[in-house]
C-alpha positions as a LaTeX table, in Angstrom:
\begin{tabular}{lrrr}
\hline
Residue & $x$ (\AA) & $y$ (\AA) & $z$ (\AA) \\
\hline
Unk1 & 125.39 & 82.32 & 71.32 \\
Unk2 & 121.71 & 82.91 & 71.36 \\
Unk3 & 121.27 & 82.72 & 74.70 \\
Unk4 & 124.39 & 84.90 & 75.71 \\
Unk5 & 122.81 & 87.33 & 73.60 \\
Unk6 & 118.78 & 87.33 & 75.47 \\
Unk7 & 121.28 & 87.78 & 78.70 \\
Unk8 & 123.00 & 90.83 & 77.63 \\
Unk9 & 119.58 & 92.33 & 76.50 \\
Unk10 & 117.86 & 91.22 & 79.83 \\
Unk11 & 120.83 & 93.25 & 81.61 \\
Unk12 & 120.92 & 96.08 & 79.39 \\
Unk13 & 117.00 & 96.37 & 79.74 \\
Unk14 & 117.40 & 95.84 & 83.76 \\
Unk15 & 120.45 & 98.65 & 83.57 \\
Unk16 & 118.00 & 100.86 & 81.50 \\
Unk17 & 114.80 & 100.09 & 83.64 \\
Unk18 & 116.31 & 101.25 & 86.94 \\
Unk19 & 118.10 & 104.22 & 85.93 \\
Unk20 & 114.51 & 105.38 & 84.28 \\
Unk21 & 113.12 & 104.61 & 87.95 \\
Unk22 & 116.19 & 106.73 & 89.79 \\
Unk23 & 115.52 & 109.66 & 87.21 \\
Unk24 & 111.50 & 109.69 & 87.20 \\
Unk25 & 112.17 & 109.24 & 91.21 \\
Unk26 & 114.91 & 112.00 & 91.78 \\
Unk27 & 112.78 & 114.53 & 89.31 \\
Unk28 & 109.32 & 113.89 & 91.52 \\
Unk29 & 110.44 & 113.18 & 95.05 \\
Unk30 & 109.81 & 117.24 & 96.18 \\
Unk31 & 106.88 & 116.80 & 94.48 \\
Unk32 & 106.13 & 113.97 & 96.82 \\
Unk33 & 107.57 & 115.39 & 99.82 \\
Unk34 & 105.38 & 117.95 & 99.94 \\
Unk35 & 102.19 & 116.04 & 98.94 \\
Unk36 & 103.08 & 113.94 & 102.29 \\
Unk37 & 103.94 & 116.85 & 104.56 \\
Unk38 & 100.29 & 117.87 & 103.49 \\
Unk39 & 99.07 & 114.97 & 104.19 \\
Unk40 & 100.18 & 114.72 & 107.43 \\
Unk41 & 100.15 & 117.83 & 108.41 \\
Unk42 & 96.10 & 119.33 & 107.63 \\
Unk43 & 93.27 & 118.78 & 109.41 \\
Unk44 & 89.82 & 119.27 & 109.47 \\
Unk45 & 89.30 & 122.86 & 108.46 \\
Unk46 & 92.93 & 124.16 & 108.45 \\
Unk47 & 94.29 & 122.00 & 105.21 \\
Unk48 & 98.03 & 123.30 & 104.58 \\
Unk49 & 99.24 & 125.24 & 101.54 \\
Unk50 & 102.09 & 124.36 & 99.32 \\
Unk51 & 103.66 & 127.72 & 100.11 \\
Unk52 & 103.45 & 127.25 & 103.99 \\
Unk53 & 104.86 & 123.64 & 104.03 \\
Unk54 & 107.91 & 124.49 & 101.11 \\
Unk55 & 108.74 & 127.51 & 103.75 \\
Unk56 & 108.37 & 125.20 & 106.91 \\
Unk57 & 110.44 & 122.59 & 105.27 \\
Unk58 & 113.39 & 125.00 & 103.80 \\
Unk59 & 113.58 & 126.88 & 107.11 \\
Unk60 & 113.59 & 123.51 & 109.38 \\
Unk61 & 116.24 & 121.59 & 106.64 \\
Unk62 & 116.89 & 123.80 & 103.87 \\
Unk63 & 117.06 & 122.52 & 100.27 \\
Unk64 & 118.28 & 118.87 & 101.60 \\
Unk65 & 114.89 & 118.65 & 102.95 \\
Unk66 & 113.21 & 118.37 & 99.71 \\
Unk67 & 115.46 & 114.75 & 99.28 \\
Unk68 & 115.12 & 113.67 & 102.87 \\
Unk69 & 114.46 & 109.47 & 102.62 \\
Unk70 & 115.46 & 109.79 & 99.17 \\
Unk71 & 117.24 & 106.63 & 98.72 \\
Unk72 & 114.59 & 104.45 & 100.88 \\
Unk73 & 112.07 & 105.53 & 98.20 \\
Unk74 & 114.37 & 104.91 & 94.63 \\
Unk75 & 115.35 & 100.86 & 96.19 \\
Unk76 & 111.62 & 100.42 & 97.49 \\
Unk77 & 110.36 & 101.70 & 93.94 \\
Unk78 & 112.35 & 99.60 & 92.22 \\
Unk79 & 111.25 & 96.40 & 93.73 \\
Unk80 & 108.05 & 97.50 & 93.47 \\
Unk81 & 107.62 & 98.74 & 90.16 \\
Unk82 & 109.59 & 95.62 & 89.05 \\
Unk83 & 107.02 & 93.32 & 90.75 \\
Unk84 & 103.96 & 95.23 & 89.51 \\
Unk85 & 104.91 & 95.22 & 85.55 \\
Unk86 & 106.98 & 91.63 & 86.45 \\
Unk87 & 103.25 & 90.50 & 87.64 \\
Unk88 & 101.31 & 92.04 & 84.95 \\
Unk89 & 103.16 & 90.42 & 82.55 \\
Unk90 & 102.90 & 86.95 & 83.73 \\
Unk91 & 99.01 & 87.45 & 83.97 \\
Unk92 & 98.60 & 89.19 & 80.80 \\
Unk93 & 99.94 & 86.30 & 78.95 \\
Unk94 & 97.82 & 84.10 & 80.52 \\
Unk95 & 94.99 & 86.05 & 79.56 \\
Unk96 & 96.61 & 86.36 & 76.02 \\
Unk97 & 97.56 & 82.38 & 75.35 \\
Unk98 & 96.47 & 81.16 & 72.30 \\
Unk99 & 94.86 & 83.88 & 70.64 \\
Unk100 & 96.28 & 85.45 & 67.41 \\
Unk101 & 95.96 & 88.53 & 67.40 \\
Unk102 & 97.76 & 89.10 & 70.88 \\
Unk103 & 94.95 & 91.06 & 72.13 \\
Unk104 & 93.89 & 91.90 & 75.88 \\
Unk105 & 91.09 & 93.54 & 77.11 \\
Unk106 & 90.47 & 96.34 & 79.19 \\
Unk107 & 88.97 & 93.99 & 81.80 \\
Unk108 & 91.25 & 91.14 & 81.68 \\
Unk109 & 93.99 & 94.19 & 82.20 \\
Unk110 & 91.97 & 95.54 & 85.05 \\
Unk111 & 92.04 & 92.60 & 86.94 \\
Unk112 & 95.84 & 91.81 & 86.25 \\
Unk113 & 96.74 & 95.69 & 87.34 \\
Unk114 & 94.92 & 94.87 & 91.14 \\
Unk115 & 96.74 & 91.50 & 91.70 \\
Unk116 & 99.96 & 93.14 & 90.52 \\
Unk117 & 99.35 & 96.20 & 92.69 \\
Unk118 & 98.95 & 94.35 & 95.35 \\
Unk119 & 101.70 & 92.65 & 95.33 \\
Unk120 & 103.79 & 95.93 & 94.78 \\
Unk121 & 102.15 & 96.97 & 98.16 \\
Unk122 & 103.60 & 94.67 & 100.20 \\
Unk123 & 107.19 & 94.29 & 98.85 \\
Unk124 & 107.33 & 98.27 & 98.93 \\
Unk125 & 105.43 & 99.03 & 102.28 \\
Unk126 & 108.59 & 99.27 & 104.36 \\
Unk127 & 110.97 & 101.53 & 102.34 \\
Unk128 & 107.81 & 103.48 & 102.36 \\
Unk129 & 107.30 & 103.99 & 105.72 \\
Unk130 & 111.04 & 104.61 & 106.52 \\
Unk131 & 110.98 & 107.38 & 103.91 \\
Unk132 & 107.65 & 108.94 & 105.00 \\
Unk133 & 109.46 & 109.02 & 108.74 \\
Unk134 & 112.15 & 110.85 & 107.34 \\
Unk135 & 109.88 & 113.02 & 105.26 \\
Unk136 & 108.10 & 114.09 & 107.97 \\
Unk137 & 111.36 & 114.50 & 110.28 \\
Unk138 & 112.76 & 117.02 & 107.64 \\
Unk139 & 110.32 & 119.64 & 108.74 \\
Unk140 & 109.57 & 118.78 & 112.41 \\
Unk141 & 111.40 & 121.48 & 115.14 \\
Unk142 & 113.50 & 119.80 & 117.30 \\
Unk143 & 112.61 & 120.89 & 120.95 \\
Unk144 & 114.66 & 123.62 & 122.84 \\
Unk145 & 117.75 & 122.26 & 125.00 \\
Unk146 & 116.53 & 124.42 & 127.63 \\
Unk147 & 113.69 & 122.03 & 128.52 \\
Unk148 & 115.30 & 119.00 & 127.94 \\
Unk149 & 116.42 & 116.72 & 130.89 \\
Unk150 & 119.76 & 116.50 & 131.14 \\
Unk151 & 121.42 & 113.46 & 129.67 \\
Unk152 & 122.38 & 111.86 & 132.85 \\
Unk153 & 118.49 & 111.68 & 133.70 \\
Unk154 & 118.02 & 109.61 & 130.60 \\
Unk155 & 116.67 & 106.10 & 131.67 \\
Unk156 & 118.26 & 102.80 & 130.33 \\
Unk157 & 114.76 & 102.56 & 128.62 \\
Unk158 & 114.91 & 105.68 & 126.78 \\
Unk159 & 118.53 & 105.28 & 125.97 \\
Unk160 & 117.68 & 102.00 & 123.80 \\
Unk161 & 114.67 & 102.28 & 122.89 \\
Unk162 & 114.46 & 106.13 & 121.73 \\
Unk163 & 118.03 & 107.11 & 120.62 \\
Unk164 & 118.85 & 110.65 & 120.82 \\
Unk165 & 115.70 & 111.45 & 122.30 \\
Unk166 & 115.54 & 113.60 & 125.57 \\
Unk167 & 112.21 & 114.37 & 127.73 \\
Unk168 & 110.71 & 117.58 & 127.62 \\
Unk169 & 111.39 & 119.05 & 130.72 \\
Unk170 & 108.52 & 121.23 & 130.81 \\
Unk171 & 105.92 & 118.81 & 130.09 \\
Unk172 & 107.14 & 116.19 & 132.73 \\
Unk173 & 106.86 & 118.95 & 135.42 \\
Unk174 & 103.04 & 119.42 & 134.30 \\
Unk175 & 102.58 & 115.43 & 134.26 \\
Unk176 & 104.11 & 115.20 & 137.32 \\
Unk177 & 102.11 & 117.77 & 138.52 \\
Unk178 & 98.53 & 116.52 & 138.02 \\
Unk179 & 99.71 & 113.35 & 139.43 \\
Unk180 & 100.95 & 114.40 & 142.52 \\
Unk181 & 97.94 & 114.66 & 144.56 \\
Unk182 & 97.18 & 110.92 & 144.49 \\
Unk183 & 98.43 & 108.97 & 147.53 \\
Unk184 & 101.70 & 107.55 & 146.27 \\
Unk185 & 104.16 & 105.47 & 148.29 \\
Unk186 & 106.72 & 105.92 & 145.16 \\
Unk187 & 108.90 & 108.78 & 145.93 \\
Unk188 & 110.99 & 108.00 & 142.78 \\
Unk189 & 107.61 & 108.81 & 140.71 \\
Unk190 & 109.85 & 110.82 & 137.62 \\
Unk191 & 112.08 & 107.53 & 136.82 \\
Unk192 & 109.19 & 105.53 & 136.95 \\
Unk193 & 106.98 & 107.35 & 134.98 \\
Unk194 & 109.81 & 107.37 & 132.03 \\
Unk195 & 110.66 & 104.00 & 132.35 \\
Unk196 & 107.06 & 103.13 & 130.57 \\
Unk197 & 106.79 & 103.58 & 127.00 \\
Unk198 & 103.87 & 105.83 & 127.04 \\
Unk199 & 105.62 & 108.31 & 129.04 \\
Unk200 & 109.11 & 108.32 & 127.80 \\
Unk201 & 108.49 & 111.96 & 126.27 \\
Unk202 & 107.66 & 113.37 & 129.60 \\
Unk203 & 104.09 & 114.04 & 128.49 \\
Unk204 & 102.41 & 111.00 & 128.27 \\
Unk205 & 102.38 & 111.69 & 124.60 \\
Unk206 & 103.56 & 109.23 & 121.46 \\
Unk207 & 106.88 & 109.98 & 120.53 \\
Unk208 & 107.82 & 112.45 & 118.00 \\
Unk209 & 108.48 & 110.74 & 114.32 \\
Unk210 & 111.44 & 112.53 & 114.32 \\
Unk211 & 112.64 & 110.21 & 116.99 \\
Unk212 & 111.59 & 107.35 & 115.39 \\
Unk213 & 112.64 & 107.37 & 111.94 \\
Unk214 & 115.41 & 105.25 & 111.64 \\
Unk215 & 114.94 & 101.63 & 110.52 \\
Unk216 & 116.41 & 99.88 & 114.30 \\
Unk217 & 114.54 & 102.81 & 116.13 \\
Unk218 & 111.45 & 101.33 & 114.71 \\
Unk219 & 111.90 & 98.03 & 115.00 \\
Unk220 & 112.92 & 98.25 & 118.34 \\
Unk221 & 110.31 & 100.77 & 119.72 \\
Unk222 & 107.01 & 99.50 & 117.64 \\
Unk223 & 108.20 & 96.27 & 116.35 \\
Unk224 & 108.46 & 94.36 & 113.41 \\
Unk225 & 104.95 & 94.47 & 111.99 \\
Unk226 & 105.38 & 98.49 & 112.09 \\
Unk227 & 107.13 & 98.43 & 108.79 \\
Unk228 & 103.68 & 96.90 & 107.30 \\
Unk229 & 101.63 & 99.47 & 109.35 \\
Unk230 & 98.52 & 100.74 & 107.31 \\
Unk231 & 99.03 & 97.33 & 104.63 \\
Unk232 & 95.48 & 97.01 & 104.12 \\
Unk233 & 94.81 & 101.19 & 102.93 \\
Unk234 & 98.30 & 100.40 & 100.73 \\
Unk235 & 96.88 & 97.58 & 98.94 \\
Unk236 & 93.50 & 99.32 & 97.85 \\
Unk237 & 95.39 & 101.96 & 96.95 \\
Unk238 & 98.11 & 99.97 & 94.83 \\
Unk239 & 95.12 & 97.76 & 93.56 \\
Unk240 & 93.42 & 100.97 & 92.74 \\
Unk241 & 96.32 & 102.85 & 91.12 \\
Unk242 & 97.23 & 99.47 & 89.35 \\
Unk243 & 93.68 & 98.19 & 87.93 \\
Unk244 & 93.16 & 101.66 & 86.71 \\
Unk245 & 96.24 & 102.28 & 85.31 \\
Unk246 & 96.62 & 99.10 & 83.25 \\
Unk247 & 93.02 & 99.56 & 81.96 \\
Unk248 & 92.90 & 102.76 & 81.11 \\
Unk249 & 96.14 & 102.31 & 78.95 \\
Unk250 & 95.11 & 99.23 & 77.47 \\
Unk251 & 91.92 & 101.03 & 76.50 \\
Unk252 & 93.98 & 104.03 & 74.98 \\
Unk253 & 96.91 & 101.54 & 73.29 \\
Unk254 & 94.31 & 99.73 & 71.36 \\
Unk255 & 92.20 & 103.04 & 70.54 \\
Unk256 & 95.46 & 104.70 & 68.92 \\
Unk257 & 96.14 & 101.32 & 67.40 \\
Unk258 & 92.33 & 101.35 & 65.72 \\
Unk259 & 93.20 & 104.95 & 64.16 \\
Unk260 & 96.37 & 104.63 & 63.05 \\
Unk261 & 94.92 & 100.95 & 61.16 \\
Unk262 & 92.05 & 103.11 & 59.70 \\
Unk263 & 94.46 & 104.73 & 56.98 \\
Unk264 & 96.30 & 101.48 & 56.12 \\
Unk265 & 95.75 & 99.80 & 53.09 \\
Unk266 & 94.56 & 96.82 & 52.89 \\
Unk267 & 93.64 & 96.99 & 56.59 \\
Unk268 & 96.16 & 94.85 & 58.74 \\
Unk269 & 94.94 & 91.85 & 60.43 \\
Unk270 & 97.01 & 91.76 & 63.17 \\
Unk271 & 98.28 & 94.66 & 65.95 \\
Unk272 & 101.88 & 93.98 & 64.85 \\
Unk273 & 101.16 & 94.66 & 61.61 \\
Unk274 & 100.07 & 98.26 & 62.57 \\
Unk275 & 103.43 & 99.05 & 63.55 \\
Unk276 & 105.16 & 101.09 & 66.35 \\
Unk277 & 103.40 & 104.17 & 67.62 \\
Unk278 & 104.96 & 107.78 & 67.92 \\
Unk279 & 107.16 & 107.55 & 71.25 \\
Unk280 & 105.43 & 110.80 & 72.34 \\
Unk281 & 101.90 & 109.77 & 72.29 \\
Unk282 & 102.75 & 106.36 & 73.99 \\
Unk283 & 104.42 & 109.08 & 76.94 \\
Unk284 & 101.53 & 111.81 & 76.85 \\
Unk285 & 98.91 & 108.26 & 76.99 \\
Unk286 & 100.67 & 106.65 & 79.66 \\
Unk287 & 100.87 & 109.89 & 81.92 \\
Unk288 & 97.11 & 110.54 & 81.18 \\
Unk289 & 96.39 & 106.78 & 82.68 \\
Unk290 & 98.81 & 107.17 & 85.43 \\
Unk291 & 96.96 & 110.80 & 86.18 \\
Unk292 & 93.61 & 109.03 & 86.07 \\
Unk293 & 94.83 & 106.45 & 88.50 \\
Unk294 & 96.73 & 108.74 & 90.93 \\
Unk295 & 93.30 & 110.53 & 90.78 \\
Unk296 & 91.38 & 107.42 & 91.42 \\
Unk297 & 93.69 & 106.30 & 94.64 \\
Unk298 & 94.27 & 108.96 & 96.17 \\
Unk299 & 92.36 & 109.07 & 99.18 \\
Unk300 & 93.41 & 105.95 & 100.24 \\
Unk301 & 96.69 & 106.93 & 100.09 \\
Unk302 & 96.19 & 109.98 & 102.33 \\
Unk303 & 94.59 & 107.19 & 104.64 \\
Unk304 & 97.98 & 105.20 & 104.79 \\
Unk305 & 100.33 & 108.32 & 105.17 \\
Unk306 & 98.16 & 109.50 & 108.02 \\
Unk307 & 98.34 & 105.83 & 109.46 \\
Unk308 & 102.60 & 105.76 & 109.11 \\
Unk309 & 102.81 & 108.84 & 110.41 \\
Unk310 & 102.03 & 107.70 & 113.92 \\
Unk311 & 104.01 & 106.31 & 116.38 \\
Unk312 & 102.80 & 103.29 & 118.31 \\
Unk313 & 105.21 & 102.04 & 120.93 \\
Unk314 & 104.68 & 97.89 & 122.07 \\
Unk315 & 103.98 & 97.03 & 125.04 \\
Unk316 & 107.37 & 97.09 & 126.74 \\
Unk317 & 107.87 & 93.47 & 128.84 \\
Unk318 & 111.41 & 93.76 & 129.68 \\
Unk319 & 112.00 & 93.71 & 133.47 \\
Unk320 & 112.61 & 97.50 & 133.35 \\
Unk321 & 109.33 & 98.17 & 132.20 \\
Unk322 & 106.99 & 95.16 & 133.67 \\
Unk323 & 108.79 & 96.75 & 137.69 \\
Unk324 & 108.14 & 100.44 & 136.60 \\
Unk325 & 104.82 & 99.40 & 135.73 \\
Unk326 & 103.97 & 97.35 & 138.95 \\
Unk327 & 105.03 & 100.02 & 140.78 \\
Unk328 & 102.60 & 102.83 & 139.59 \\
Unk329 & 100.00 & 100.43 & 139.69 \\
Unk330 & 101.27 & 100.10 & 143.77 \\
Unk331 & 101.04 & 103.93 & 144.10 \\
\hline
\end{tabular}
């Protein structure tokens, strides 16, 4: 009976912990989509506004937009969120074995909050990535039809590699163009050029994100280890965000602890003799920590947007793209 009874609360806490996670995720996630678009989007000495990318984004999507890669975001945070306090919890009762007053300190939480971080990083990097494509997608213009190539012009490449995705007409005319004047014995020079990666936009350019957004689109165009791109920036970042976090709030937890003993009598010996603290100040000091953190990571986490954000194509070796190849090199 005991036992039925620590599996109903271990549900009922799951049930409870997730649907925190979707509402703290559904409340922030314009908040975050326009923190990315920002991101993304500025450059040295012309760094984007809120008002310009919220009127980019509305007139590109509309108010759907703001949600774009939603529900990549709410399953990736969950994993994640459940790994980094599933972690810090293991660790943090290492640290605490055998001592009596169940106390941690701010250093032994420190340390715990970077292994769990990193963890978090790498279970969550994908569903990131996916939803920072789609972020990104929601206010990118999709080029005019009227320099598009037609869809019978689409190579086989294209067609499976970049679905949906039709040269710019324009732009392959200028390619073409400076090309021209070399000696070529390829007379097909247009096919050729788009059956190789590099040149499947007609420009010579990377493809557009907003081509390249969907999970298989991915996989298929940059490969598998594109859904860890920019792992390294994510784990400072989550190590960062996590070893501050934890720290800071342990710090805070034991401080409010200290004052609310001082007016006990006699003075308790233990923490759990102090008793709960007010729900509100637990909220106000965990946002504070999670401030201080977001403050303290943040850079990094520009570093890894800016890094997902681009589109790197493989090397193509299919026989479509090793012939193409060969026969530029020819020309």
């Amino acid at each position: 009976m005991n036992e039925l009874s620590q599996k109903q609360t271990l549900v009922v806490h799951g049930i409870a912990g997730a649907g925190s996670v979707a509402l703290a995720t559904a409340f922030t996630y314009p908040l975050d989509t326009m923190k990315v678009l920002i991101q993304v989007g500025s450059s040295t000495g012309k760094e984007l506004d809120h008002a310009h990318v919220l009127t980019r984004l509305l007139s590109v999507s509309g108010n759907a937009g703001l949600f774009n890669g939603f529900g990549w975001l709410l399953v990736g945070r969950i994993f994640g969120l459940g790994a980094r306090f599933g972690v810090y919890e293991i660790l943090s009762a290492f640290y605490k074995d055998g001592r009596e007053n169940n106390y941690l300190f701010a250093s032994e939480a420190l340390l715990a909050g970077v292994v769990a971080g990193a963890i978090e990083a790498v279970i969550s990097s994908p569903f990131e990535l996916i939803k920072l494509r789609m972020q990104v997608s929601s206010a990118s213009y999709v080029p005019s039809s009227n320099f598009a190539l037609e869809k019978g012009a689409r190579t086989p490449l294209i067609a499976r590699l970049l679905h949906g995705c039709y040269p710019d007409r324009r732009a392959l005319d200028q390619y073409i163009g400076l090309i021209s004047t070399l000696k070529a014995k390829n007379t097909n020079l247009t096919s050729a050029l788009l059956e190789y990666p590099w040149t499947m936009t007609g420009s010579g350019s990377p493809p557009s994100v907003s081509n390249v957004r969907r999970p298989s689109d991915i996989i298929s165009l940059e490969g598998w280890s594109t859904l860890w791109r920019g792992l390294r920036s994510g784990i400072v970042r989550d190590s960062v965000f996590g070893g501050v976090f934890f720290s800071t709030w342990q710090f805070l937890h034991q401080a409010m602890l200290d004052w609310k003993a001082a007016g006990m009598n006699p003075p308790p010996r233990l923490n759990e003799e102090v008793g709960p603290l007010s729900p509100l100040t637990v909220s106000l000091t965990a946002g504070f920590s999670a401030s201080v953190a977001a403050a303290a990571s943040h850079s990094f986490d520009t570093t890894r947007s800016r890094s997902q954000c681009t589109v790197l194509p493989k090397e193509y070796k299919g026989q479509g793209g090793q012939h193409s190849l060969l026969k530029l090199k020819k020309s």
